[in-house]
Structures are given as structure tokens and as C-alpha cells.
């Protein structure tokens, strides 16, 4: 039973043997009738009362008969589950729609539906359906909600059958299930312009030459279909054949979001922890940059990126934008702490070329890690770091004061290396920090004489 799928419910055979399975489904009423019947039969035998024996046999046979009939009942029931939506931000609700179709020629009895859901999504939903006529359909729905990221299985759906006398209750279940993906919260960010960053397709966009090879270093030969207005007459006279000017095309801006996932860099757990703030911040920046037309890439301290990501990251234009955002959100939904202790692997990836804008979400840093991060800004068009202040995040939770000199020293090292480094106190809104980083960067550009497009 899955979204768009159908199937027939099969018995749950938790114990060996059909008789034992049927007897295990006896309700309290059925067990009471069986016990009363056995007791009446024993008393009738001892006292020699034939009428009491008949009553005892009736009481004992009724629950056994109900269990046997119910066990051999074969309802042909098709089920469909639909999630709306299948990907939901943490803290938001999703609705699960269930549809039951009786595809047999016989009506069903009383049905109780129960869908298995993880405890973090709430209690197991239960529904009671009255008689479903042949070819009939019943639809029910319930809501699920989680404050924690992750991928949660929904199902399989269980049908609980009962007889008209309430003597027996058996469970039959489908085998398929669906998955609800709870992604990090995404905070809308205001548009800002960091000095030194590679711009998108706006007024200040960078342009690069559309080269086809080494021959395009000079004007190339005329090709069929080239615009005659692009003919380079001086080169034409020099080479004795038509030569055209090389084209210029906008170069797509690039943005790399570095997420520090080291387990030792964060303290605390839960939806309000420092690590969850960093994950949510990375998700917000990725979506924001995609919407602005950047080619974005997600990088972690382990040097890994999103599966399926190209060398230049995901494109921020065209119909693939939503798919790219969904793939990155799915990756962040299940990302967890790494076992690493340093950031050298991510530095090795970044030093291979110009990464455009680099936005980093970092946990607690020691002296060596801060030096490694400082070197990452050398091959970028702009580097912005949000460093979570371990003093405020831990003190809020434990009321134990911790010195903040080490944190300020790490920020100073990054700023001297060219980073726009901001301290992130507990509960700070990302959009305010995002604007603050823009103001700080713009001030540094004005002082140093930079001219950002």
C-alpha cells in the first residue's frame, strides 16, 4: 500500500499456526465467554445438569466460531496513501490522505485503520470505518508534524477486523510504506551585495569570453551562420580570410556554502541547538543564492558535497532550480555530525580554484582550525563567516559562564585574513546577521577603496 499503489491486506502471522493466530485475536469479551463456557461445562458435568452443559457449550463455541470465521475472511481492499506535501520544513505540518477501496463483490464488516508513524510525528492515527459496500470507497486524513529534521517512514497501514459480537479482533496489514522528508527551516533573506563577490546577471555582472579552444585567443575564422556585423576587418586583411570577433557571454556567479558538521564544534541537541541553527542557516543561504541566479554548491568539513552535484554546483536558473533546491534540502534533512576534528579536507577542495562567494557556518574553532579557515579566503571573491559563539549557546542552557576571549581571538584571525566574520549569539535571526555582514563588508570596501559592482 503506497501512494498510487493498491494491494490486498494479508494476515499478521506473528505466531505459528492458524489456530493460535485466531485465538490470539480474542478480545476480553471473547476470552470471558470462553472461560465462562468452560466453567459452565465443568459444573454441568460435576452436577449432572444437561441444560447447564448446553449453555456452557454455547458460551464456549461462540467466540471460537467468531475467531474461525474472522480468520478465514478475505477482504479484497485496495489502499492509497498521499502526502501533501512530501517535503515539509521542520515545525510545519503535512497532511496524510488515506483512501480505502473495496474491490470485492462482498461488503466489508467494521474496519479499524491504524497507520504506523514514528513517535516524533505524533500518536498513531486510528479510524473506524463502518460497512463498505462492494466497489465503495472511504477517505480519511490526518496531520503529522516534527520539529526535528529527518526522513520518517509512514506505514505500513494496518486493518483491524472485528466480528459483529466483538468476540475477536485480528490485524491485517499492507507491506508498503511512504517517506516524509522534514527539511531544515528556511529563513527568507534580504537581497544584499557583498563587495568582491561575483555578481549574477544584474548590472554589475562579470563577463567572460566564450572560448572554443586555444585558437579563440585571437579572432577566429568565419563560420556559416555568424553575424556579418561581427567581422573583424583588420584580422581579415591580415589572414586573407573572413575573421570574426570572439563572443562575450555572462559568466555565472558561483557561491559555495561551507557547513561545519564536526561533532566537537557544537554542544547541545534538539531543534534549538547550535548545530540546527547552522544547518538552517546553510539551507537559507543556498535557497537565497539559487533564487538570485548563482551556481551554488554545498560543502562540509569532510570535503563532501551533494550527491549528483556538478563541478560548478547546481545552476540557479531554468526549471532545474526547484529540483536542485529539493536535492540540497534532502541532503540537509539527514545531515549529521561528522567524526572529523579539522577542516583541512574542505580547504583542499576550496584551494583548487576561484569559488566566487564563500559563505561559511562554523562551530567552535581552535587555533589550528581558525588558521585553516583563514586560508580559505585567498581564492574567493568574497568570504563571509557566521561563527557560533559557544559562550552564549552553552551558558543559556547550563547557566555556566565561560570565557569569551578565545572566541573573539578566532574572529580576529579570520577578519585579518579577509573574512567578514560575525559572531552568532544564541537565537540570533539570520536575516539580521545577513544585513549586518553586508554593512560590514561595504564599510571595509569603502575604507580599502574597493569598488563593488
GROMACS .gro file of C-alpha atoms in nm:
model
  453
    1UNK     CA    1   0.000   0.000   0.000
    2UNK     CA    2   0.162   0.319  -0.116
    3UNK     CA    3   0.083   0.642  -0.289
    4UNK     CA    4  -0.086   0.546  -0.608
    5UNK     CA    5  -0.049   0.175  -0.531
    6UNK     CA    6  -0.302  -0.088  -0.440
    7UNK     CA    7  -0.291  -0.422  -0.267
    8UNK     CA    8  -0.472  -0.675  -0.057
    9UNK     CA    9  -0.433  -0.683   0.317
   10UNK     CA   10  -0.275  -1.001   0.446
   11UNK     CA   11  -0.294  -1.153   0.794
   12UNK     CA   12  -0.031  -1.069   1.050
   13UNK     CA   13   0.109  -1.413   1.139
   14UNK     CA   14   0.305  -1.329   1.448
   15UNK     CA   15   0.256  -1.680   1.592
   16UNK     CA   16   0.285  -2.014   1.417
   17UNK     CA   17  -0.033  -2.187   1.314
   18UNK     CA   18  -0.370  -2.051   1.208
   19UNK     CA   19  -0.547  -2.172   1.523
   20UNK     CA   20  -0.308  -1.995   1.755
   21UNK     CA   21  -0.327  -1.681   1.542
   22UNK     CA   22  -0.706  -1.682   1.555
   23UNK     CA   23  -0.716  -1.746   1.930
   24UNK     CA   24  -0.463  -1.470   1.994
   25UNK     CA   25  -0.713  -1.224   1.848
   26UNK     CA   26  -0.983  -1.296   2.108
   27UNK     CA   27  -1.093  -0.980   2.286
   28UNK     CA   28  -1.163  -0.951   2.658
   29UNK     CA   29  -1.526  -1.027   2.587
   30UNK     CA   30  -1.436  -1.332   2.380
   31UNK     CA   31  -1.199  -1.467   2.645
   32UNK     CA   32  -1.464  -1.409   2.912
   33UNK     CA   33  -1.724  -1.601   2.712
   34UNK     CA   34  -1.478  -1.885   2.654
   35UNK     CA   35  -1.384  -1.903   3.022
   36UNK     CA   36  -1.749  -1.889   3.131
   37UNK     CA   37  -1.843  -2.162   2.886
   38UNK     CA   38  -1.563  -2.393   3.006
   39UNK     CA   39  -1.657  -2.327   3.369
   40UNK     CA   40  -2.026  -2.394   3.299
   41UNK     CA   41  -1.941  -2.718   3.119
   42UNK     CA   42  -1.729  -2.840   3.410
   43UNK     CA   43  -2.004  -2.754   3.660
   44UNK     CA   44  -2.264  -2.928   3.443
   45UNK     CA   45  -2.051  -3.242   3.433
   46UNK     CA   46  -1.998  -3.240   3.807
   47UNK     CA   47  -2.360  -3.163   3.892
   48UNK     CA   48  -2.507  -3.369   3.614
   49UNK     CA   49  -2.705  -3.079   3.467
   50UNK     CA   50  -2.751  -3.128   3.093
   51UNK     CA   51  -2.919  -2.787   3.046
   52UNK     CA   52  -2.622  -2.611   3.202
   53UNK     CA   53  -2.394  -2.811   2.972
   54UNK     CA   54  -2.574  -2.680   2.666
   55UNK     CA   55  -2.537  -2.323   2.794
   56UNK     CA   56  -2.169  -2.380   2.858
   57UNK     CA   57  -2.112  -2.520   2.511
   58UNK     CA   58  -2.290  -2.222   2.356
   59UNK     CA   59  -2.078  -1.976   2.552
   60UNK     CA   60  -1.755  -2.155   2.459
   61UNK     CA   61  -1.833  -2.221   2.093
   62UNK     CA   62  -1.947  -1.866   2.009
   63UNK     CA   63  -1.605  -1.691   2.047
   64UNK     CA   64  -1.428  -1.986   1.879
   65UNK     CA   65  -1.668  -1.972   1.587
   66UNK     CA   66  -1.627  -1.595   1.554
   67UNK     CA   67  -1.246  -1.629   1.559
   68UNK     CA   68  -1.252  -1.901   1.293
   69UNK     CA   69  -1.484  -1.713   1.059
   70UNK     CA   70  -1.295  -1.387   1.104
   71UNK     CA   71  -0.958  -1.553   1.044
   72UNK     CA   72  -1.073  -1.702   0.712
   73UNK     CA   73  -1.230  -1.378   0.593
   74UNK     CA   74  -1.064  -1.250   0.279
   75UNK     CA   75  -1.141  -0.884   0.214
   76UNK     CA   76  -1.002  -0.753  -0.112
   77UNK     CA   77  -0.924  -0.399  -0.007
   78UNK     CA   78  -0.706  -0.158  -0.206
   79UNK     CA   79  -0.539   0.129  -0.027
   80UNK     CA   80  -0.371   0.452  -0.138
   81UNK     CA   81  -0.167   0.699   0.062
   82UNK     CA   82  -0.086   1.054  -0.048
   83UNK     CA   83   0.134   1.306   0.131
   84UNK     CA   84   0.067   1.678   0.095
   85UNK     CA   85   0.343   1.782   0.080
   86UNK     CA   86   0.600   1.503   0.083
   87UNK     CA   87   0.875   1.751   0.179
   88UNK     CA   88   0.794   1.987   0.467
   89UNK     CA   89   1.005   2.230   0.674
   90UNK     CA   90   1.070   2.147   1.038
   91UNK     CA   91   0.791   2.274   1.259
   92UNK     CA   92   0.532   2.268   0.978
   93UNK     CA   93   0.250   2.023   0.927
   94UNK     CA   94   0.190   1.776   0.648
   95UNK     CA   95  -0.139   1.604   0.579
   96UNK     CA   96  -0.160   1.234   0.500
   97UNK     CA   97  -0.458   1.123   0.292
   98UNK     CA   98  -0.569   0.759   0.304
   99UNK     CA   99  -0.818   0.604   0.066
  100UNK     CA  100  -0.968   0.257   0.103
  101UNK     CA  101  -1.143   0.084  -0.188
  102UNK     CA  102  -1.345  -0.235  -0.154
  103UNK     CA  103  -1.269  -0.412  -0.481
  104UNK     CA  104  -1.454  -0.734  -0.391
  105UNK     CA  105  -1.818  -0.827  -0.454
  106UNK     CA  106  -1.893  -0.860  -0.086
  107UNK     CA  107  -1.942  -0.583   0.169
  108UNK     CA  108  -1.692  -0.548   0.449
  109UNK     CA  109  -1.764  -0.552   0.817
  110UNK     CA  110  -1.645  -0.299   1.068
  111UNK     CA  111  -1.288  -0.190   0.988
  112UNK     CA  112  -1.043  -0.002   1.206
  113UNK     CA  113  -0.748   0.158   1.027
  114UNK     CA  114  -0.418   0.228   1.201
  115UNK     CA  115  -0.119   0.383   1.029
  116UNK     CA  116   0.225   0.333   1.176
  117UNK     CA  117   0.415   0.658   1.226
  118UNK     CA  118   0.735   0.734   1.422
  119UNK     CA  119   0.676   0.872   1.769
  120UNK     CA  120   0.833   1.209   1.676
  121UNK     CA  121   0.546   1.268   1.433
  122UNK     CA  122   0.279   1.215   1.696
  123UNK     CA  123   0.048   0.935   1.809
  124UNK     CA  124  -0.061   0.660   1.574
  125UNK     CA  125  -0.376   0.770   1.390
  126UNK     CA  126  -0.676   0.538   1.415
  127UNK     CA  127  -1.000   0.547   1.217
  128UNK     CA  128  -1.315   0.335   1.238
  129UNK     CA  129  -1.493   0.261   0.911
  130UNK     CA  130  -1.841   0.119   0.904
  131UNK     CA  131  -1.960  -0.126   0.643
  132UNK     CA  132  -1.805  -0.057   0.299
  133UNK     CA  133  -2.029  -0.165   0.014
  134UNK     CA  134  -1.892  -0.356  -0.289
  135UNK     CA  135  -1.700  -0.110  -0.505
  136UNK     CA  136  -1.727   0.153  -0.232
  137UNK     CA  137  -1.461   0.397  -0.120
  138UNK     CA  138  -1.374   0.568   0.205
  139UNK     CA  139  -1.128   0.854   0.251
  140UNK     CA  140  -0.972   0.976   0.576
  141UNK     CA  141  -0.677   1.201   0.658
  142UNK     CA  142  -0.456   1.300   0.947
  143UNK     CA  143  -0.178   1.550   1.016
  144UNK     CA  144   0.183   1.492   1.116
  145UNK     CA  145   0.439   1.740   1.245
  146UNK     CA  146   0.802   1.725   1.353
  147UNK     CA  147   1.041   1.983   1.492
  148UNK     CA  148   1.336   1.761   1.402
  149UNK     CA  149   1.486   1.718   1.058
  150UNK     CA  150   1.494   1.373   0.904
  151UNK     CA  151   1.329   1.117   0.682
  152UNK     CA  152   1.044   0.936   0.851
  153UNK     CA  153   0.865   0.624   0.722
  154UNK     CA  154   0.486   0.625   0.723
  155UNK     CA  155   0.322   0.285   0.725
  156UNK     CA  156   0.252   0.014   0.667
  157UNK     CA  157  -0.120   0.063   0.709
  158UNK     CA  158  -0.296  -0.190   0.930
  159UNK     CA  159  -0.656  -0.309   0.912
  160UNK     CA  160  -0.807  -0.432   1.232
  161UNK     CA  161  -1.106  -0.660   1.170
  162UNK     CA  162  -1.371  -0.744   1.428
  163UNK     CA  163  -1.678  -0.964   1.431
  164UNK     CA  164  -2.032  -0.828   1.497
  165UNK     CA  165  -2.030  -0.966   1.853
  166UNK     CA  166  -1.693  -0.813   1.944
  167UNK     CA  167  -1.551  -1.154   2.033
  168UNK     CA  168  -1.240  -1.144   1.816
  169UNK     CA  169  -1.014  -0.881   1.666
  170UNK     CA  170  -0.749  -0.961   1.405
  171UNK     CA  171  -0.492  -0.736   1.238
  172UNK     CA  172  -0.403  -0.748   0.872
  173UNK     CA  173  -0.153  -0.513   0.717
  174UNK     CA  174  -0.014  -0.391   0.388
  175UNK     CA  175   0.358  -0.415   0.325
  176UNK     CA  176   0.446  -0.084   0.155
  177UNK     CA  177   0.520   0.250   0.318
  178UNK     CA  178   0.594   0.610   0.220
  179UNK     CA  179   0.855   0.855   0.342
  180UNK     CA  180   0.805   1.204   0.479
  181UNK     CA  181   1.109   1.430   0.448
  182UNK     CA  182   1.139   1.704   0.709
  183UNK     CA  183   1.384   1.963   0.579
  184UNK     CA  184   1.551   2.246   0.773
  185UNK     CA  185   1.370   2.574   0.827
  186UNK     CA  186   1.446   2.824   0.551
  187UNK     CA  187   1.450   3.188   0.651
  188UNK     CA  188   1.388   3.446   0.374
  189UNK     CA  189   1.693   3.668   0.331
  190UNK     CA  190   1.703   4.026   0.200
  191UNK     CA  191   1.899   4.092  -0.121
  192UNK     CA  192   2.245   4.227  -0.039
  193UNK     CA  193   2.559   4.294  -0.241
  194UNK     CA  194   2.887   4.191  -0.089
  195UNK     CA  195   3.185   4.381  -0.227
  196UNK     CA  196   3.421   4.150  -0.407
  197UNK     CA  197   3.162   3.883  -0.477
  198UNK     CA  198   3.096   3.758  -0.827
  199UNK     CA  199   2.771   3.915  -0.937
  200UNK     CA  200   2.483   3.742  -1.108
  201UNK     CA  201   2.303   3.867  -1.418
  202UNK     CA  202   2.243   4.220  -1.293
  203UNK     CA  203   2.408   4.550  -1.388
  204UNK     CA  204   2.742   4.458  -1.239
  205UNK     CA  205   2.771   4.112  -1.392
  206UNK     CA  206   3.108   3.976  -1.488
  207UNK     CA  207   3.164   3.871  -1.840
  208UNK     CA  208   3.392   3.602  -1.978
  209UNK     CA  209   3.495   3.501  -2.322
  210UNK     CA  210   3.307   3.215  -2.484
  211UNK     CA  211   3.617   3.027  -2.590
  212UNK     CA  212   3.602   2.718  -2.804
  213UNK     CA  213   3.972   2.639  -2.773
  214UNK     CA  214   4.318   2.787  -2.792
  215UNK     CA  215   4.250   2.931  -3.138
  216UNK     CA  216   3.991   3.161  -2.990
  217UNK     CA  217   4.258   3.362  -2.811
  218UNK     CA  218   4.260   3.566  -3.135
  219UNK     CA  219   3.960   3.636  -3.360
  220UNK     CA  220   3.851   3.311  -3.516
  221UNK     CA  221   3.763   3.221  -3.870
  222UNK     CA  222   3.419   3.288  -4.009
  223UNK     CA  223   3.168   3.005  -3.967
  224UNK     CA  224   2.844   2.958  -4.150
  225UNK     CA  225   2.571   3.144  -3.965
  226UNK     CA  226   2.796   3.401  -3.796
  227UNK     CA  227   2.664   3.758  -3.793
  228UNK     CA  228   2.848   3.964  -4.056
  229UNK     CA  229   2.845   4.259  -3.817
  230UNK     CA  230   3.098   4.070  -3.608
  231UNK     CA  231   3.356   4.051  -3.890
  232UNK     CA  232   3.697   4.176  -3.770
  233UNK     CA  233   3.827   4.354  -4.081
  234UNK     CA  234   4.183   4.410  -3.961
  235UNK     CA  235   4.232   4.039  -3.894
  236UNK     CA  236   4.054   3.957  -4.219
  237UNK     CA  237   4.306   4.165  -4.414
  238UNK     CA  238   4.594   4.010  -4.221
  239UNK     CA  239   4.497   3.647  -4.271
  240UNK     CA  240   4.331   3.677  -4.610
  241UNK     CA  241   4.003   3.523  -4.495
  242UNK     CA  242   3.699   3.636  -4.306
  243UNK     CA  243   3.764   3.657  -3.931
  244UNK     CA  244   3.502   3.734  -3.671
  245UNK     CA  245   3.531   3.877  -3.323
  246UNK     CA  246   3.502   3.633  -3.037
  247UNK     CA  247   3.178   3.640  -2.839
  248UNK     CA  248   3.129   3.752  -2.485
  249UNK     CA  249   2.887   3.577  -2.257
  250UNK     CA  250   2.789   3.636  -1.900
  251UNK     CA  251   2.974   3.414  -1.659
  252UNK     CA  252   2.753   3.260  -1.400
  253UNK     CA  253   2.837   3.363  -1.047
  254UNK     CA  254   2.933   3.093  -0.803
  255UNK     CA  255   2.865   3.056  -0.434
  256UNK     CA  256   2.992   2.785  -0.203
  257UNK     CA  257   2.823   2.730   0.132
  258UNK     CA  258   3.052   2.560   0.383
  259UNK     CA  259   2.878   2.383   0.671
  260UNK     CA  260   3.088   2.276   0.967
  261UNK     CA  261   2.946   1.944   1.092
  262UNK     CA  262   3.220   1.843   1.335
  263UNK     CA  263   3.067   1.685   1.642
  264UNK     CA  264   3.314   1.855   1.874
  265UNK     CA  265   3.232   2.202   1.738
  266UNK     CA  266   2.881   2.213   1.884
  267UNK     CA  267   2.726   2.145   2.220
  268UNK     CA  268   2.366   2.062   2.293
  269UNK     CA  269   2.099   1.889   2.088
  270UNK     CA  270   1.741   1.940   1.983
  271UNK     CA  271   1.564   2.176   1.743
  272UNK     CA  272   1.702   2.488   1.920
  273UNK     CA  273   2.064   2.373   1.934
  274UNK     CA  274   2.358   2.549   1.774
  275UNK     CA  275   2.403   2.279   1.510
  276UNK     CA  276   2.040   2.306   1.398
  277UNK     CA  277   2.081   2.682   1.366
  278UNK     CA  278   2.384   2.629   1.142
  279UNK     CA  279   2.201   2.376   0.924
  280UNK     CA  280   1.902   2.607   0.889
  281UNK     CA  281   2.132   2.896   0.803
  282UNK     CA  282   2.309   2.697   0.533
  283UNK     CA  283   1.974   2.597   0.384
  284UNK     CA  284   1.855   2.959   0.383
  285UNK     CA  285   2.166   3.086   0.203
  286UNK     CA  286   2.156   2.806  -0.054
  287UNK     CA  287   1.795   2.878  -0.146
  288UNK     CA  288   1.857   3.254  -0.149
  289UNK     CA  289   2.153   3.225  -0.383
  290UNK     CA  290   1.973   2.988  -0.615
  291UNK     CA  291   1.688   3.235  -0.646
  292UNK     CA  292   1.939   3.508  -0.737
  293UNK     CA  293   2.076   3.304  -1.026
  294UNK     CA  294   2.400   3.182  -0.868
  295UNK     CA  295   2.553   2.843  -0.923
  296UNK     CA  296   2.564   2.711  -0.568
  297UNK     CA  297   2.749   2.429  -0.401
  298UNK     CA  298   2.715   2.276  -0.057
  299UNK     CA  299   3.037   2.168   0.109
  300UNK     CA  300   3.101   2.013   0.450
  301UNK     CA  301   3.411   1.979   0.665
  302UNK     CA  302   3.453   1.625   0.530
  303UNK     CA  303   3.505   1.761   0.178
  304UNK     CA  304   3.184   1.602   0.050
  305UNK     CA  305   2.905   1.774  -0.136
  306UNK     CA  306   2.554   1.693  -0.250
  307UNK     CA  307   2.524   1.367  -0.449
  308UNK     CA  308   2.475   1.444  -0.816
  309UNK     CA  309   2.622   1.792  -0.788
  310UNK     CA  310   2.836   1.905  -1.078
  311UNK     CA  311   3.178   2.059  -1.057
  312UNK     CA  312   3.035   2.411  -1.065
  313UNK     CA  313   2.748   2.328  -0.835
  314UNK     CA  314   2.381   2.349  -0.913
  315UNK     CA  315   2.259   2.602  -1.165
  316UNK     CA  316   2.036   2.878  -1.033
  317UNK     CA  317   1.832   2.934  -1.347
  318UNK     CA  318   1.581   2.746  -1.551
  319UNK     CA  319   1.339   2.474  -1.449
  320UNK     CA  320   1.615   2.282  -1.269
  321UNK     CA  321   1.626   2.536  -0.987
  322UNK     CA  322   1.347   2.374  -0.787
  323UNK     CA  323   1.497   2.027  -0.837
  324UNK     CA  324   1.839   2.150  -0.726
  325UNK     CA  325   1.694   2.315  -0.417
  326UNK     CA  326   1.499   2.000  -0.335
  327UNK     CA  327   1.806   1.779  -0.368
  328UNK     CA  328   2.011   2.001  -0.138
  329UNK     CA  329   1.729   2.022   0.114
  330UNK     CA  330   1.702   1.643   0.113
  331UNK     CA  331   2.074   1.624   0.187
  332UNK     CA  332   2.047   1.874   0.473
  333UNK     CA  333   1.744   1.692   0.611
  334UNK     CA  334   1.957   1.394   0.710
  335UNK     CA  335   2.296   1.557   0.764
  336UNK     CA  336   2.451   1.478   1.100
  337UNK     CA  337   2.767   1.539   1.297
  338UNK     CA  338   3.088   1.410   1.142
  339UNK     CA  339   3.367   1.232   1.326
  340UNK     CA  340   3.629   1.472   1.194
  341UNK     CA  341   3.827   1.712   1.408
  342UNK     CA  342   3.962   1.950   1.143
  343UNK     CA  343   3.868   2.147   0.832
  344UNK     CA  344   4.162   2.050   0.611
  345UNK     CA  345   3.953   1.839   0.373
  346UNK     CA  346   3.724   2.128   0.288
  347UNK     CA  347   4.027   2.354   0.245
  348UNK     CA  348   4.177   2.108  -0.004
  349UNK     CA  349   3.858   2.130  -0.211
  350UNK     CA  350   3.840   2.508  -0.198
  351UNK     CA  351   4.200   2.585  -0.286
  352UNK     CA  352   4.161   2.427  -0.630
  353UNK     CA  353   4.012   2.741  -0.789
  354UNK     CA  354   3.815   3.061  -0.752
  355UNK     CA  355   3.496   2.974  -0.572
  356UNK     CA  356   3.331   3.314  -0.607
  357UNK     CA  357   3.143   3.395  -0.287
  358UNK     CA  358   3.214   3.170   0.012
  359UNK     CA  359   2.966   3.162   0.300
  360UNK     CA  360   3.067   2.952   0.600
  361UNK     CA  361   2.871   2.839   0.906
  362UNK     CA  362   3.124   2.740   1.167
  363UNK     CA  363   3.114   2.598   1.516
  364UNK     CA  364   3.376   2.636   1.786
  365UNK     CA  365   3.731   2.669   1.643
  366UNK     CA  366   4.068   2.607   1.797
  367UNK     CA  367   4.386   2.784   1.686
  368UNK     CA  368   4.473   2.535   1.411
  369UNK     CA  369   4.122   2.522   1.271
  370UNK     CA  370   4.099   2.901   1.266
  371UNK     CA  371   4.425   2.918   1.069
  372UNK     CA  372   4.290   2.667   0.816
  373UNK     CA  373   3.969   2.865   0.771
  374UNK     CA  374   4.168   3.187   0.733
  375UNK     CA  375   4.348   3.045   0.429
  376UNK     CA  376   4.020   2.959   0.257
  377UNK     CA  377   3.952   3.323   0.166
  378UNK     CA  378   4.255   3.353  -0.065
  379UNK     CA  379   4.085   3.212  -0.377
  380UNK     CA  380   3.740   3.364  -0.331
  381UNK     CA  381   3.566   3.678  -0.450
  382UNK     CA  382   3.431   3.731  -0.100
  383UNK     CA  383   3.420   3.535   0.221
  384UNK     CA  384   3.156   3.562   0.493
  385UNK     CA  385   3.168   3.353   0.811
  386UNK     CA  386   2.899   3.306   1.074
  387UNK     CA  387   3.080   3.167   1.378
  388UNK     CA  388   2.855   3.040   1.654
  389UNK     CA  389   2.953   3.178   1.992
  390UNK     CA  390   2.990   2.875   2.221
  391UNK     CA  391   2.980   3.102   2.527
  392UNK     CA  392   2.622   3.221   2.477
  393UNK     CA  393   2.483   2.894   2.337
  394UNK     CA  394   2.613   2.687   2.629
  395UNK     CA  395   2.555   2.944   2.902
  396UNK     CA  396   2.190   2.979   2.804
  397UNK     CA  397   2.140   2.608   2.851
  398UNK     CA  398   2.360   2.541   3.155
  399UNK     CA  399   2.400   2.881   3.326
  400UNK     CA  400   2.772   2.810   3.346
  401UNK     CA  401   2.976   3.117   3.243
  402UNK     CA  402   3.258   3.057   3.000
  403UNK     CA  403   3.531   3.300   2.891
  404UNK     CA  404   3.474   3.460   2.552
  405UNK     CA  405   3.835   3.572   2.483
  406UNK     CA  406   3.906   3.261   2.275
  407UNK     CA  407   3.604   3.319   2.054
  408UNK     CA  408   3.698   3.684   1.992
  409UNK     CA  409   4.054   3.581   1.908
  410UNK     CA  410   3.928   3.338   1.642
  411UNK     CA  411   3.713   3.611   1.488
  412UNK     CA  412   4.012   3.846   1.478
  413UNK     CA  413   4.222   3.586   1.293
  414UNK     CA  414   3.952   3.542   1.029
  415UNK     CA  415   3.899   3.917   0.985
  416UNK     CA  416   4.269   3.978   0.937
  417UNK     CA  417   4.266   3.713   0.662
  418UNK     CA  418   3.992   3.895   0.471
  419UNK     CA  419   3.683   3.726   0.610
  420UNK     CA  420   3.371   3.914   0.705
  421UNK     CA  421   3.336   3.721   1.030
  422UNK     CA  422   3.038   3.765   1.258
  423UNK     CA  423   2.970   3.615   1.597
  424UNK     CA  424   2.636   3.434   1.626
  425UNK     CA  425   2.480   3.452   1.973
  426UNK     CA  426   2.204   3.218   2.081
  427UNK     CA  427   1.874   3.278   1.899
  428UNK     CA  428   2.010   3.544   1.661
  429UNK     CA  429   1.797   3.587   1.345
  430UNK     CA  430   1.990   3.508   1.028
  431UNK     CA  431   1.833   3.786   0.820
  432UNK     CA  432   1.965   4.049   1.064
  433UNK     CA  433   2.313   3.894   1.057
  434UNK     CA  434   2.295   3.876   0.678
  435UNK     CA  435   2.233   4.250   0.655
  436UNK     CA  436   2.499   4.319   0.917
  437UNK     CA  437   2.753   4.125   0.712
  438UNK     CA  438   2.663   4.337   0.410
  439UNK     CA  439   2.715   4.660   0.606
  440UNK     CA  440   3.047   4.540   0.745
  441UNK     CA  441   3.167   4.428   0.404
  442UNK     CA  442   3.059   4.753   0.242
  443UNK     CA  443   3.243   4.952   0.510
  444UNK     CA  444   3.561   4.753   0.456
  445UNK     CA  445   3.534   4.808   0.082
  446UNK     CA  446   3.495   5.182   0.127
  447UNK     CA  447   3.798   5.200   0.354
  448UNK     CA  448   4.020   4.993   0.124
  449UNK     CA  449   3.899   5.166  -0.191
  450UNK     CA  450   3.728   4.860  -0.338
  451UNK     CA  451   3.462   4.921  -0.598
  452UNK     CA  452   3.199   4.654  -0.592
  453UNK     CA  453   2.969   4.633  -0.891
   0.00000   0.00000   0.00000
